[in-house]
Amino acid sequence: MKDSVAPAPAKRKGASSRGRRRRWVWAVGMASLALVLLAAASGRTPLERLTHQTFDLYQILKPRSQAGAPVTVVDIDEASLGELGQWPWSRALIARMVEQLGEMGAAAIVFDMVFAEPDRTSPAALTRQLARAGIDIELPPALARLDNDALLAEAFARYPVVAGLALSDEQRRALPAPKAGFAWGGHDPRTLLRDVAGGVANLDVLDGAATGLGVFSFARSHDGVVRRLPLIQQAGGQVYPALALEALRVAQGASGYIVRTTAASGQFDSGVPAIVDLRAGAFTAPTGPEGWMWVYYSGLADMVSIPAARLLDDDALSRFAPMVSGHIVLIGTSALGLRDLVATPVDAAMPGVNVHAEMIDQIMGQQFLVRPDWAVGFEVTLTLLAGLLLIVLAARGGALVTSAAALSLLCAVIALSWGAFALRAWLVDPLLPAAGLLAVFLTTMPLLLLLTDVEKRFVRSAFSRYLSPTLVDRLAEHPQALTLGGETRELTLLFSDIRGFTTLSETLDPDALTTLLNDFLTPMTDVLMASNATIDKYMGDAIMAFWNAPLPLANHPRRACLAALAMSARLQTLNQRWKTPVSIGIGLHTGPACVGNLGSAQRFSYSAIGDSVNLASRVEGLTKSYGVEILVTETVRDQSPGLAFLEVDRVRVVGRRAPVVLYTLLGDEATARSADFITLSKAHRQLMQYWYAAEPAAAEHTLHDIRRLAPPTLEGLYALYARRLQAMIAKPAPAGWDGVFDAQSK
């Protein structure tokens, strides 16, 4: 009666544990996913900096191809400062540079700087300075009236010059009126732009003479990296274009700009006003909702850069005219002392003037980075879907399935983000979905491991009552043997193990796993009992057994070998009817061990311990490495004549100094006498001789012939030797080579 009802509680317990695991995984996973989404919805998160750095990495991996826009930089570099003197230079000198560029036919002469104070090197200004010092100098009237700022203003008026302007909330000075007009479709863009308090402009005489006026100041990010720049800004109620945009307008001779918002014709109006794009002459640039544009850097490897001092050379006109004529010429500085170096995604110290050049080249080449307006919603949806999928897999699978799924989903998210950038230049954030996956994984994995461990202990406890009938008979005849202690005896020890049992157990629920183990262990136990083995213990899916104790047994190494072959044959029969075939590894060793009643005074069992036991266990573990089902030591092989053995390797196992010669067992006497095995055995011995002699070329030739003769069960072994021989060819064996392989794991 007990036997008939005992399985029922186990079934109920297994079902309830599965349900409990799923409920806990869902609860914990959903909570962690919700926290990530709530953090993202709350606004700025720690992921923002990582997101920007991810987009920076994308630009490094795939920079923009330079469009080849007609842009030239006149660089006030260290060499020019050394030749012409410290900054600021005389406005008369700047005027000469403008005249040179104008004579060369520059389409626009653009200053990435501001001339906010009068030139102190003008003759009149110098005279006043000397007079204050007590030196009275009278200059000729014409020279006394000479004003360097006026000279520069005259040069500005003669040529298409774009003057620079810096906006800042720290300055409240009145700013000059913009040079260009703005027209817009949809909402008034001025309602969408923050109104800056003021800024720093040029002298009125210079701004009045210039053809264009643009903002060159950068709106840097929280980490100081220039990633995006506003194309239009507002200060004192007036709208100003970016310096690069104004340069494009002046170079084209356009009179103004057209700004489109979400309410413009042909644009989708979501109800939230936003700037969509901005047109300057023939070129249109997409913008973010507040008018800024992502800068897609190329590095401008082919851009022409002329040292400022060289413009004053006698041959400058003929030498540089082809580089200037029809070009937008940006005048800026790369000198360290002038502090116009900025950090960008592709360069930690890029001259600011080069950023403006990048923008012009990008707009003229129509190559833009775009953060789509649907990106945020897509990222949130992707986070939710990926997180839910991982939760489902975690609830239904085990730790291995969850780990593989998390890694696969993470790779898919990163691949999707990178593909959007590489193929369409879309900026889609992979970090929010990755954070959701990571949160779900880090919270559900410990829970899964804990619950899986509880379930495995429950499954294995059902097999802890197995005892050898031989032991029962001996104890019945000699009850005094129920004392602690043992004796040293030569034993043949067997360890067997199901390959990939951990992975298998994670794919099956406890009931199915219990059934599988019962179906496996029962016939294996029958085989071992039929050979008069003593079953020491079951360790989950593993079996430890030995021969020659408690009762002496003749030819026990041979009996163990035949039992191992029978276990292999029985498993083949089982696999024919199982949906999930399994494979096993069997290790055999003969040697002395202490066998007897081991344990405590309250509880003990009949078992064996010693170095031989450990070695047998190590041998079983090595079956995985060599891809064979049965491995035996030399002592087993020597005491089992007539069976079909092949030498596998000389191995120094973990915990032992002396190497062990290992053999694989392929069959009984009939197999050993077969012509195929005899041929194979001869070729195999030749292979091992070449291997131990460190002759990889000869061994490879022999191995090629062997693999045509060998059965499929040896493919793993010969694949291993093929890799070893390739490694030996690449790196010959050292002096003193003995052919012994040092095992690194148990």
XYZ file of C-alpha atoms in Angstrom:
746
model
C 0.000 0.000 0.000
C 2.806 2.402 0.864
C 4.564 1.738 -2.419
C 1.413 2.495 -4.383
C 0.760 5.890 -2.804
C 4.322 7.138 -2.184
C 4.821 8.840 -5.568
C 1.726 11.043 -5.195
C 3.182 13.502 -2.661
C 6.294 13.841 -4.799
C 4.161 14.729 -7.798
C 2.198 17.312 -5.884
C 5.381 18.753 -4.428
C 7.037 18.936 -7.851
C 4.022 20.638 -9.405
C 3.718 23.124 -6.570
C 7.444 23.928 -6.679
C 7.224 24.637 -10.415
C 4.255 26.923 -9.898
C 5.969 28.657 -7.000
C 9.090 29.214 -9.058
C 7.131 30.755 -11.915
C 5.205 33.066 -9.589
C 8.370 34.259 -7.863
C 10.203 34.809 -11.152
C 7.296 36.811 -12.579
C 6.970 38.921 -9.449
C 10.665 39.705 -9.097
C 11.265 40.180 -12.832
C 8.312 42.519 -13.336
C 9.298 44.574 -10.294
C 12.844 45.099 -11.559
C 11.620 45.923 -15.078
C 9.112 48.432 -13.706
C 11.822 50.161 -11.665
C 13.989 50.633 -14.763
C 11.094 52.064 -16.791
C 10.053 54.365 -13.945
C 13.625 55.646 -13.617
C 13.718 56.353 -17.343
C 10.343 58.117 -17.244
C 11.414 60.310 -14.339
C 13.750 62.302 -16.578
C 17.512 62.477 -16.563
C 19.079 59.193 -15.492
C 22.652 57.943 -15.009
C 22.243 56.178 -18.337
C 22.229 59.487 -20.239
C 25.994 59.935 -20.100
C 26.526 56.308 -21.112
C 24.073 56.772 -23.967
C 26.024 59.735 -25.298
C 29.275 57.817 -24.943
C 27.706 54.929 -26.874
C 26.763 57.291 -29.695
C 30.322 58.682 -29.534
C 31.669 55.162 -29.970
C 29.459 54.677 -33.012
C 31.000 57.787 -34.617
C 34.480 56.479 -33.866
C 33.644 53.114 -35.423
C 31.885 54.616 -38.439
C 32.764 58.290 -38.959
C 31.027 60.346 -41.598
C 32.553 60.325 -45.054
C 33.871 63.790 -45.822
C 31.564 65.436 -48.362
C 34.324 67.528 -49.905
C 32.550 70.864 -49.372
C 34.575 73.921 -50.508
C 35.745 74.861 -47.018
C 39.193 76.217 -46.141
C 40.503 77.070 -42.677
C 42.933 79.903 -42.034
C 44.619 78.778 -38.848
C 46.092 81.193 -36.327
C 48.474 78.519 -35.142
C 51.459 78.550 -32.819
C 53.858 79.156 -35.711
C 51.874 82.194 -36.897
C 51.828 83.640 -33.376
C 55.565 83.143 -33.144
C 56.106 84.918 -36.453
C 53.574 87.767 -36.218
C 53.518 88.315 -32.481
C 51.156 87.557 -29.633
C 47.409 87.825 -29.914
C 45.533 90.108 -30.414
C 47.071 91.188 -33.667
C 46.640 94.633 -35.110
C 43.311 95.131 -36.893
C 45.347 96.530 -39.774
C 47.024 93.129 -40.103
C 43.626 91.381 -39.936
C 42.388 93.780 -42.622
C 45.306 92.770 -44.877
C 44.310 89.100 -44.418
C 40.697 89.883 -45.342
C 41.829 91.798 -48.418
C 44.074 88.914 -49.471
C 41.243 86.422 -49.134
C 38.824 88.752 -50.899
C 41.249 89.207 -53.800
C 41.560 85.419 -54.050
C 37.787 85.168 -54.559
C 36.588 83.724 -51.253
C 32.840 83.035 -51.302
C 32.600 83.950 -47.621
C 35.195 85.059 -45.073
C 34.068 83.837 -41.660
C 35.511 84.865 -38.293
C 35.311 82.327 -35.452
C 36.151 85.130 -33.000
C 34.876 88.479 -31.820
C 36.491 91.956 -31.915
C 34.746 93.489 -28.940
C 37.302 96.164 -27.939
C 38.936 98.965 -29.966
C 42.393 98.210 -31.354
C 44.963 99.655 -28.962
C 47.626 99.587 -31.685
C 45.976 102.314 -33.787
C 48.293 105.380 -34.095
C 45.831 107.661 -32.306
C 45.397 105.147 -29.475
C 49.155 104.736 -29.125
C 49.612 108.520 -29.010
C 47.116 108.808 -26.183
C 48.827 106.000 -24.254
C 52.210 107.715 -24.605
C 50.756 111.067 -23.549
C 49.439 109.515 -20.358
C 52.970 108.285 -19.755
C 54.346 111.823 -20.130
C 55.644 111.413 -23.693
C 54.344 114.022 -26.107
C 54.470 112.868 -29.737
C 52.878 114.733 -32.594
C 51.962 112.596 -35.622
C 51.240 113.806 -39.119
C 47.520 114.600 -39.479
C 46.895 111.724 -41.910
C 48.583 109.212 -39.624
C 46.953 110.636 -36.510
C 43.557 110.034 -38.033
C 44.435 106.454 -39.014
C 42.124 103.991 -37.191
C 42.849 100.257 -37.506
C 39.244 99.357 -36.652
C 38.067 101.582 -39.484
C 40.529 99.870 -41.817
C 39.103 96.481 -40.844
C 35.545 97.777 -41.232
C 36.389 98.949 -44.758
C 37.727 95.481 -45.572
C 34.559 93.956 -44.104
C 32.436 96.200 -46.304
C 34.292 95.337 -49.523
C 34.077 91.560 -49.208
C 31.521 88.928 -48.065
C 32.481 88.753 -44.400
C 30.588 86.896 -41.645
C 31.314 88.340 -38.224
C 31.162 86.237 -35.070
C 28.910 86.631 -32.066
C 28.971 84.877 -28.662
C 25.747 84.499 -26.644
C 25.782 84.189 -22.882
C 23.441 84.649 -19.939
C 26.358 86.233 -18.099
C 26.414 89.197 -20.501
C 23.504 91.653 -20.849
C 24.920 93.935 -23.502
C 22.683 95.039 -26.335
C 23.337 92.977 -29.438
C 23.274 94.107 -33.071
C 20.344 93.237 -35.286
C 20.631 90.005 -37.302
C 21.776 90.366 -40.904
C 19.310 87.828 -42.275
C 15.556 87.530 -42.065
C 13.618 84.489 -40.906
C 10.432 83.083 -42.397
C 8.640 80.128 -40.934
C 5.894 77.672 -41.591
C 3.787 76.496 -38.690
C 4.411 77.700 -35.158
C 6.484 80.796 -34.508
C 9.929 79.310 -33.703
C 10.641 82.170 -31.309
C 8.193 80.615 -28.866
C 10.250 77.407 -28.928
C 13.660 78.988 -28.318
C 15.084 79.952 -24.965
C 15.801 83.676 -24.795
C 19.450 84.225 -23.818
C 20.133 87.331 -21.727
C 22.794 88.799 -23.982
C 26.251 88.223 -25.334
C 29.461 89.649 -26.709
C 29.480 91.277 -30.135
C 32.028 93.072 -32.299
C 32.490 96.818 -32.409
C 29.469 98.469 -33.992
C 31.548 99.657 -36.922
C 32.580 96.064 -37.691
C 29.159 94.480 -37.261
C 27.637 97.232 -39.379
C 30.083 96.595 -42.221
C 29.832 92.780 -42.191
C 27.605 90.930 -44.649
C 26.607 88.285 -42.124
C 26.462 87.750 -38.365
C 26.520 84.274 -36.781
C 26.830 82.714 -33.331
C 30.038 80.764 -32.824
C 29.671 79.858 -29.126
C 29.083 76.179 -28.319
C 26.378 74.752 -26.080
C 28.359 71.923 -24.533
C 26.947 68.837 -22.847
C 27.260 67.869 -19.180
C 30.626 66.229 -19.840
C 31.986 69.059 -22.005
C 31.813 67.156 -25.311
C 30.410 69.035 -28.309
C 27.869 66.643 -29.809
C 25.150 68.945 -31.080
C 24.873 72.664 -31.829
C 21.898 74.999 -32.192
C 21.363 76.224 -35.746
C 19.334 79.171 -34.466
C 19.273 80.889 -31.070
C 17.383 83.761 -29.531
C 18.791 86.648 -27.505
C 16.943 89.811 -26.524
C 13.972 88.767 -28.622
C 16.083 88.517 -31.786
C 16.897 85.279 -33.639
C 20.471 84.631 -34.745
C 21.807 81.835 -36.973
C 24.786 79.629 -36.176
C 28.083 80.792 -37.648
C 28.271 77.800 -40.009
C 24.710 78.376 -41.217
C 25.325 82.087 -41.785
C 28.479 81.224 -43.732
C 26.405 79.020 -46.041
C 23.812 81.762 -46.529
C 26.374 84.447 -47.367
C 28.308 82.129 -49.695
C 25.087 81.454 -51.645
C 23.950 85.069 -51.618
C 20.669 84.104 -49.941
C 18.711 86.788 -48.112
C 17.330 84.738 -45.226
C 16.161 81.442 -43.745
C 13.027 79.326 -43.751
C 12.181 77.513 -40.510
C 9.616 74.726 -40.463
C 7.892 73.366 -37.366
C 5.559 70.449 -36.692
C 2.539 72.514 -37.760
C 4.007 73.416 -41.168
C 2.521 72.108 -44.378
C 3.393 68.452 -44.947
C 4.552 67.922 -41.364
C 2.879 65.686 -38.794
C 1.531 67.751 -35.914
C 1.609 65.747 -32.691
C 0.226 68.672 -30.724
C 3.643 69.411 -29.218
C 5.282 72.326 -31.098
C 8.793 71.570 -32.297
C 11.218 72.802 -34.921
C 11.654 70.266 -37.734
C 14.221 71.700 -40.143
C 15.847 74.885 -41.368
C 16.632 75.954 -44.921
C 19.474 78.247 -45.994
C 19.507 78.839 -49.734
C 19.675 75.450 -51.477
C 20.437 73.465 -48.330
C 18.083 72.098 -45.670
C 19.205 70.722 -42.315
C 16.966 68.653 -39.996
C 16.898 69.817 -36.388
C 15.798 68.741 -32.974
C 12.688 70.275 -31.386
C 14.632 73.338 -30.148
C 16.540 73.943 -33.344
C 19.772 72.086 -32.634
C 21.566 69.681 -34.955
C 23.659 66.622 -34.114
C 27.179 67.023 -35.478
C 28.273 63.941 -37.420
C 32.059 64.178 -37.416
C 34.309 63.022 -40.234
C 37.658 64.355 -38.999
C 38.006 66.409 -42.223
C 41.189 64.633 -43.188
C 41.206 66.289 -46.628
C 40.275 69.815 -45.553
C 42.703 72.577 -46.602
C 44.275 74.510 -43.723
C 46.442 77.587 -44.348
C 48.635 79.045 -41.573
C 47.537 82.644 -41.043
C 51.071 84.011 -41.362
C 51.401 82.565 -44.852
C 48.592 84.799 -46.164
C 50.963 87.744 -45.803
C 53.707 86.179 -47.916
C 54.551 87.849 -51.217
C 53.473 84.794 -53.219
C 50.294 84.150 -51.198
C 47.935 85.297 -53.960
C 49.239 82.875 -56.575
C 49.961 80.119 -54.102
C 46.650 79.948 -52.241
C 44.124 81.317 -54.737
C 43.026 77.817 -55.902
C 42.392 76.849 -52.248
C 40.361 80.000 -51.541
C 38.509 80.924 -54.711
C 34.840 79.987 -54.378
C 35.451 78.559 -50.913
C 34.020 79.354 -47.521
C 37.070 80.472 -45.551
C 36.904 80.049 -41.781
C 39.407 82.053 -39.720
C 40.080 80.472 -36.343
C 42.842 79.180 -34.118
C 44.430 75.912 -33.070
C 46.932 77.593 -30.737
C 46.798 76.177 -27.221
C 47.181 79.548 -25.568
C 44.041 80.961 -27.213
C 41.893 78.216 -25.662
C 39.670 77.446 -28.614
C 40.093 73.667 -28.384
C 36.991 71.606 -27.666
C 36.290 67.956 -26.940
C 34.331 66.049 -29.579
C 33.346 62.392 -29.927
C 36.290 61.783 -32.284
C 38.929 64.140 -30.857
C 39.611 65.189 -27.291
C 41.079 68.533 -28.429
C 39.672 69.709 -31.766
C 40.026 73.381 -32.814
C 36.629 75.027 -32.483
C 36.855 76.357 -36.026
C 36.976 72.755 -37.274
C 33.606 72.059 -35.656
C 32.067 74.843 -37.764
C 33.791 73.369 -40.809
C 32.304 69.951 -39.951
C 28.824 71.486 -39.822
C 29.224 73.170 -43.205
C 30.599 69.994 -44.808
C 27.793 67.960 -43.232
C 25.006 70.281 -44.402
C 26.389 70.625 -47.916
C 26.843 66.856 -48.138
C 23.368 66.274 -46.635
C 24.744 63.685 -44.210
C 22.973 63.930 -40.881
C 22.707 62.112 -37.602
C 19.044 61.814 -36.692
C 17.462 61.077 -33.355
C 14.008 60.076 -34.676
C 11.002 61.482 -32.851
C 9.780 57.911 -32.368
C 13.052 56.767 -30.803
C 12.047 57.203 -27.148
C 8.766 55.318 -27.588
C 10.552 52.577 -29.512
C 13.212 52.214 -26.803
C 10.609 51.952 -24.045
C 8.607 49.392 -26.042
C 11.734 47.389 -26.815
C 12.708 47.449 -23.130
C 9.283 46.153 -22.121
C 9.111 43.421 -24.777
C 12.678 42.188 -24.241
C 12.226 42.189 -20.463
C 8.917 40.297 -20.669
C 10.412 37.712 -23.022
C 13.307 37.140 -20.635
C 10.898 36.775 -17.710
C 8.850 34.193 -19.637
C 11.963 32.183 -20.493
C 13.259 32.432 -16.938
C 9.945 31.229 -15.525
C 9.749 28.249 -17.886
C 13.435 27.383 -18.220
C 16.371 27.244 -15.891
C 19.498 29.201 -15.153
C 21.270 28.133 -18.362
C 18.291 28.989 -20.561
C 17.938 32.350 -18.831
C 21.627 33.157 -19.230
C 21.627 32.225 -22.909
C 18.424 34.179 -23.515
C 19.725 37.268 -21.708
C 22.960 37.218 -23.693
C 21.119 36.661 -26.985
C 18.620 39.444 -26.321
C 21.388 41.815 -25.263
C 23.317 41.085 -28.459
C 20.139 41.598 -30.489
C 19.482 44.990 -28.870
C 23.045 46.157 -29.504
C 22.939 44.855 -33.084
C 19.646 46.668 -33.693
C 21.024 49.955 -32.359
C 24.266 49.637 -34.324
C 22.402 48.654 -37.487
C 20.178 51.738 -37.206
C 23.286 53.913 -36.959
C 25.369 52.153 -39.600
C 22.589 51.887 -42.193
C 20.433 54.965 -41.569
C 22.491 57.220 -39.233
C 19.687 56.912 -36.660
C 20.549 57.332 -32.987
C 18.645 54.608 -31.161
C 19.680 54.077 -27.558
C 20.603 50.450 -26.713
C 21.216 51.153 -23.022
C 17.632 51.405 -21.756
C 16.666 47.959 -23.160
C 20.037 46.624 -21.952
C 19.401 48.029 -18.472
C 15.976 46.367 -18.423
C 17.456 43.017 -19.442
C 20.256 43.334 -16.913
C 17.842 44.217 -14.108
C 15.622 41.223 -14.884
C 18.613 38.904 -15.190
C 20.332 40.034 -11.980
C 17.162 39.671 -9.942
C 15.794 36.430 -11.373
C 19.071 34.516 -11.722
C 19.851 34.206 -7.964
C 16.230 33.238 -7.407
C 16.413 30.594 -10.129
C 19.635 29.159 -8.771
C 18.177 28.930 -5.290
C 14.910 27.321 -6.405
C 16.684 24.994 -8.843
C 19.020 23.846 -6.082
C 16.030 23.055 -3.857
C 14.373 21.072 -6.654
C 17.550 19.137 -7.440
C 17.989 18.161 -3.807
C 14.409 16.951 -3.777
C 14.961 14.828 -6.913
C 18.220 13.307 -5.680
C 16.838 12.480 -2.241
C 14.565 9.887 -3.847
C 17.642 7.744 -4.718
C 19.515 7.893 -1.435
C 18.097 4.576 -0.167
C 19.801 2.259 -2.668
C 21.992 -0.427 -1.051
C 23.861 -3.342 -2.516
C 22.119 -6.716 -1.929
C 25.582 -8.209 -1.375
C 26.129 -5.801 1.496
C 22.732 -6.736 2.994
C 23.593 -10.434 2.850
C 26.985 -9.911 4.489
C 25.520 -7.780 7.280
C 22.888 -10.456 7.916
C 25.621 -13.067 8.310
C 27.967 -10.838 10.307
C 25.980 -8.261 12.334
C 29.160 -7.364 14.242
C 30.381 -5.668 11.067
C 28.148 -2.684 11.918
C 31.055 -0.814 13.464
C 33.228 2.017 12.228
C 36.361 1.101 10.355
C 37.463 -0.721 7.232
C 40.196 -2.632 5.460
C 42.574 -1.948 2.575
C 41.773 -4.061 -0.450
C 42.404 -3.978 -4.173
C 39.207 -2.776 -5.842
C 38.103 -2.053 -9.358
C 36.184 1.178 -9.141
C 33.642 2.539 -11.590
C 32.298 6.055 -11.934
C 29.647 6.924 -14.486
C 27.920 10.193 -15.214
C 25.300 11.531 -17.626
C 26.837 14.065 -19.976
C 25.284 17.532 -19.798
C 22.999 16.595 -16.934
C 22.917 20.152 -15.545
C 21.736 21.513 -18.877
C 19.273 18.666 -19.236
C 17.857 19.191 -15.743
C 17.171 22.838 -16.512
C 15.028 21.889 -19.512
C 12.847 19.402 -17.601
C 10.468 19.890 -14.725
C 11.090 17.824 -11.560
C 8.558 15.140 -12.498
C 10.046 14.557 -15.935
C 13.553 14.638 -14.517
C 12.644 12.088 -11.852
C 11.167 9.796 -14.494
C 14.268 10.119 -16.652
C 16.603 9.286 -13.775
C 14.470 6.298 -12.744
C 14.440 5.014 -16.307
C 18.223 5.421 -16.505
C 19.393 4.280 -13.092
C 17.216 1.190 -12.891
C 18.665 -0.657 -15.933
C 22.180 0.579 -15.140
C 21.795 -0.794 -11.622
C 20.555 -4.092 -13.047
C 23.677 -4.360 -15.233
C 26.000 -3.616 -12.319
C 24.232 -6.008 -9.966
C 24.408 -8.748 -12.606
C 28.191 -8.351 -12.611
C 28.319 -8.629 -8.768
C 29.205 -4.989 -8.298
C 28.563 -3.123 -5.073
C 26.663 0.115 -5.615
C 28.397 2.589 -3.363
C 26.145 5.582 -3.992
C 24.081 7.589 -6.439
C 25.067 11.232 -6.782
C 22.160 12.658 -8.712
C 22.798 11.255 -12.167
C 26.196 9.746 -11.251
C 26.922 6.203 -10.082
C 29.846 4.992 -8.004
C 30.339 1.233 -7.816
C 33.182 -1.171 -7.087
C 34.112 -4.848 -7.321
C 35.972 -7.203 -4.943
C 34.283 -5.970 -1.772
C 32.690 -6.794 0.548
C 33.238 -10.270 -0.906
C 36.355 -11.293 -2.882
C 35.720 -11.578 -6.598
C 38.027 -13.155 -9.173
C 38.814 -11.290 -12.413
C 37.118 -8.164 -11.117
C 38.849 -5.785 -13.612
C 37.525 -7.837 -16.503
C 34.037 -8.026 -14.941
C 34.061 -4.218 -14.597
C 35.018 -3.783 -18.263
C 32.253 -6.098 -19.463
C 29.786 -4.280 -17.181
C 30.810 -0.945 -18.697
C 30.228 -2.325 -22.210
C 26.844 -3.677 -21.122
C 25.884 -0.268 -19.653
C 26.769 1.342 -22.986
C 24.712 -1.190 -24.926
C 21.734 -0.805 -22.575
C 21.884 2.979 -22.962
C 21.713 2.653 -26.744
C 18.500 0.675 -26.329
C 17.062 3.311 -23.970
C 17.946 6.147 -26.329
C 15.918 4.524 -29.104
C 12.709 5.159 -27.148
C 13.607 8.395 -25.348
C 12.679 11.723 -26.872
C 15.832 13.243 -25.423
C 18.777 10.855 -25.958
C 21.547 11.020 -23.389
C 25.164 9.960 -23.332
C 27.353 8.838 -20.449
C 30.976 8.719 -19.451
C 32.433 5.731 -17.587
C 35.792 5.667 -15.826
C 37.497 2.504 -14.450
C 40.569 2.050 -12.275
C 41.982 -0.874 -10.293
C 43.993 -0.134 -7.167
C 44.102 -0.298 -3.365
C 41.382 1.467 -1.365
C 40.047 1.535 2.164
C 36.615 -0.107 2.148
C 34.229 -0.624 5.040
C 31.673 1.112 7.231
C 32.570 4.787 7.106
C 30.811 7.668 8.828
C 29.910 8.495 12.428
C 28.714 6.485 15.390
C 25.173 7.671 14.712
C 25.138 7.112 10.965
C 27.475 5.325 8.561
C 27.492 3.540 5.223
C 29.530 0.933 3.438
C 31.865 2.809 1.132
C 35.404 3.098 -0.224
C 37.891 5.953 0.060
C 41.472 6.548 -1.029
C 43.649 7.668 -3.905
C 42.339 4.948 -6.200
C 38.800 6.211 -5.717
C 39.875 9.725 -6.582
C 41.746 8.531 -9.655
C 38.743 6.578 -10.934
C 36.637 9.696 -10.558
C 39.225 11.776 -12.454
C 39.318 9.193 -15.251
C 35.553 9.402 -15.649
C 35.756 13.183 -15.840
C 38.329 12.949 -18.655
C 35.923 11.100 -20.947
C 34.445 14.487 -21.848
C 37.799 15.885 -22.881
C 38.669 12.919 -25.095
C 35.189 12.432 -26.543
C 34.963 8.743 -25.645
C 32.424 6.840 -23.585
C 34.711 4.523 -21.582
C 38.167 5.269 -20.218
C 40.255 2.834 -18.165
C 43.669 2.994 -16.573
C 46.614 0.800 -17.495
C 46.058 -1.486 -14.471
C 42.561 -2.317 -15.683
C 43.741 -2.932 -19.212
C 46.631 -5.170 -18.102
C 44.274 -7.361 -16.034
C 41.637 -7.655 -18.782
C 43.341 -9.512 -21.629
C 41.559 -10.139 -24.900
C 39.341 -7.041 -24.899
C 39.444 -4.253 -27.522
C 41.501 -1.419 -26.026
C 43.129 1.578 -27.696
C 45.643 3.814 -25.946
C 44.291 7.368 -25.530
C 46.954 9.418 -23.758
C 49.417 9.800 -20.939
C 47.796 12.138 -18.434
C 48.849 13.790 -15.202
C 45.504 14.211 -13.445
C 44.752 16.882 -10.882
C 46.153 15.915 -7.483
C 48.686 13.325 -8.739
C 52.301 13.777 -9.822
C 52.779 10.483 -11.620
C 51.240 10.281 -15.102
C 48.581 7.691 -15.892
C 48.233 5.843 -19.194
C 44.597 5.862 -20.314
C 42.842 3.507 -22.733
C 39.406 3.520 -24.268
C 37.412 0.284 -24.351
C 35.633 -0.398 -27.643
C 34.381 -3.971 -27.260
C 34.782 -7.506 -26.064
C 36.851 -10.408 -27.459
C 34.829 -10.582 -30.683
C 35.561 -6.940 -31.412
C 39.247 -7.399 -30.557
C 39.518 -10.266 -33.076
C 37.750 -8.415 -35.917
C 39.816 -7.402 -38.956
C 38.617 -3.798 -38.771
C 39.780 -3.398 -35.187
C 43.124 -5.083 -35.878
C 43.782 -2.673 -38.759
C 42.644 0.287 -36.695
C 44.704 -0.792 -33.692
C 47.866 -1.060 -35.741
C 47.434 2.384 -37.282
C 46.516 3.853 -33.899
C 49.695 2.514 -32.288
C 51.692 4.132 -35.096
C 49.897 7.454 -34.459
C 50.718 7.331 -30.740
C 54.361 6.524 -31.465
C 54.668 9.590 -33.692
C 52.891 11.700 -31.068
C 55.184 10.670 -28.241
C 58.178 11.149 -30.527
C 56.972 14.714 -31.298
C 56.733 14.077 -35.057
C 53.541 15.976 -35.927
C 53.861 15.817 -39.705
C 54.079 12.017 -39.751
C 51.366 11.799 -37.124
C 49.032 14.008 -39.223
C 49.483 11.759 -42.228
C 48.686 8.680 -40.154
C 45.725 10.419 -38.523
C 44.251 11.211 -41.916
C 44.208 7.497 -42.760
C 42.901 6.485 -39.338
C 39.881 8.778 -39.469
C 38.634 6.895 -42.519
C 38.826 3.628 -40.603
C 37.601 4.716 -37.182
C 34.011 4.323 -35.981
C 31.996 7.502 -35.197
C 32.546 6.981 -31.469
C 36.224 7.926 -31.927
C 35.668 11.087 -33.952
C 35.934 13.287 -30.879
C 39.245 11.701 -29.879
C 40.812 12.078 -33.303
C 39.508 15.635 -33.646
C 41.330 16.397 -30.408
C 44.572 14.954 -31.735
C 44.141 16.866 -34.986
C 44.057 20.106 -32.986
C 47.031 19.036 -30.888
C 49.077 18.218 -33.966
C 48.258 21.568 -35.552
C 49.368 23.269 -32.363
C 52.603 21.257 -32.310
C 53.309 22.178 -35.934
C 52.775 25.846 -35.106
C 54.840 25.594 -31.936
C 57.182 22.573 -31.845
C 57.449 20.508 -28.680
C 60.044 21.760 -26.193
C 63.194 19.891 -25.309
C 62.510 17.028 -22.940
C 59.035 16.426 -24.352
C 57.507 13.341 -22.717
C 54.051 13.434 -24.285
C 52.307 13.771 -20.917
C 49.204 15.951 -20.866
C 48.505 17.910 -17.666
C 44.772 17.897 -16.944
C 43.617 21.292 -15.646
C 40.277 20.283 -14.162
C 38.765 17.441 -12.208
